[in-house]
Amino acid sequence: MENRIKKYKSLKIKLTPQRLAILNYLEGNKMHPSVEQIFKYVSRRFPSMSYATVYNVLNTLVKHNVVKEISIDPDKKRFDPYMSTHHHLVCIKCRKIIDLDMDFSIGVPEDKLAGFTMMGNHIEFYGVCAQCRGKDKD
Amino acid sequence: MENRIKKYKSLKIKLTPQRLAILNYLEGNKMHPSVEQIFKYVSRRFPSMSYATVYNVLNTLVKHNVVKEISIDPDKKRFDPYMSTHHHLVCIKCRKIIDLDMDFSIGVPEDKLAGFTMMGNHIEFYGVCAQCRGKDKD
DNA sequence: TTTCCATTTTATAAATATTATAATCTAATA
DNA sequence: TATTAGATTATAATATTTATAAAATGGAAA
Ligand SMILES: [Mn+2]
Ligand SMILES: [Mn+2]
Ligand SMILES: [Zn+2]
Ligand SMILES: [Zn+2]
């Protein structure tokens, strides 16, 4: 059996063609796509695909820790299949989101936490990407 | 003239009653309110207030660096009038957003940046707040 | 292999969130 | 006080997300 399928089998969820199509699109995808982008891509091969299914599948995958929902774009939800701990560089011009593979161990003193139990962190670095910098030299 | 009004005057924008009402609601507000919350509050005093005005005013204030739009809640935009550099503790149970007044100087090695010009960062710490921790002891 | 059924997909509607438009109104200036 | 650029309102349109129920089907059991 194909390796990828075996991997998804282990999730103990039904492997429907629609789910496989979405999983294949997400596999290795570094674009942090929105629901709209996912829908547009997979509906090319699955013309009957509906937005509801994309939402259903994504919610299921998030629940099973196969993708992360990221709150960087204030306009829409974006999804990230790259599950290792990592952070993001966000271009304030073109809104591109670039992975940053580093692990920062950021300590917060007890007295600043006010009883908050820390479980992790995510850093959004903002600035201007190489491409956008290349343009408008004003 | 009232101090607050003088401060807003310096923005060089028209000081309408609606804008003042929204500004007064935001002043010192640590709740990171959504458009809906802002609308519900100010429309109590301004029954003719419309959502469009709330969106208009907030967009203007963001443009003039009086409030920040924060992308923490994936479901809706939230706004923060606290303009000093700070970070947030986010409760994964009740979704409360708590200010963390610290300045982390996080260095990222050049080779990881790939031409990205760094301008700043925002850290979202996630975990469980004191109140939610107090409940369900399972 | 065939049957069965819990789960999923689809189609659709509804709810929620946001933006666009144009007529009306008003704060600021002279 | 009159003028006007800019703001508000009402409304419609668009975009995003969730809810619902009927139809379809993947996977287990026979
Ligand atoms: Mn990523
Ligand atoms: Mn804050
Ligand atoms: Zn860019
Ligand atoms: Zn909480």
mmCIF file of N, CA, C and O and ligand atoms in Angstrom, chain B residues 32 80 86 88 99, ligand 2:
data_model
loop_
_atom_site.group_PDB
_atom_site.id
_atom_site.type_symbol
_atom_site.label_atom_id
_atom_site.label_comp_id
_atom_site.label_asym_id
_atom_site.label_seq_id
_atom_site.Cartn_x
_atom_site.Cartn_y
_atom_site.Cartn_z
ATOM 1 N N HIS B 32 -9.412 43.825 24.030
ATOM 2 C CA HIS B 32 -9.196 43.468 22.631
ATOM 3 C C HIS B 32 -10.531 43.197 21.947
ATOM 4 O O HIS B 32 -10.768 42.107 21.427
ATOM 5 N N ASP B 80 -6.905 46.636 19.327
ATOM 6 C CA ASP B 80 -6.144 46.906 20.542
ATOM 7 C C ASP B 80 -5.659 48.348 20.528
ATOM 8 O O ASP B 80 -4.863 48.729 19.676
ATOM 9 N N HIS B 86 3.973 45.155 22.801
ATOM 10 C CA HIS B 86 3.676 44.143 23.809
ATOM 11 C C HIS B 86 3.211 42.875 23.114
ATOM 12 O O HIS B 86 3.012 42.842 21.904
ATOM 13 N N HIS B 88 0.976 38.813 23.705
ATOM 14 C CA HIS B 88 -0.301 38.349 24.243
ATOM 15 C C HIS B 88 -0.274 36.908 24.724
ATOM 16 O O HIS B 88 0.312 36.047 24.087
ATOM 17 N N ASP B 99 -2.670 40.944 27.923
ATOM 18 C CA ASP B 99 -1.448 41.642 27.552
ATOM 19 C C ASP B 99 -0.243 41.094 28.300
ATOM 20 O O ASP B 99 -0.336 40.744 29.484
HETATM 21 MN MN MN E 2 -2.929 43.913 23.818
#
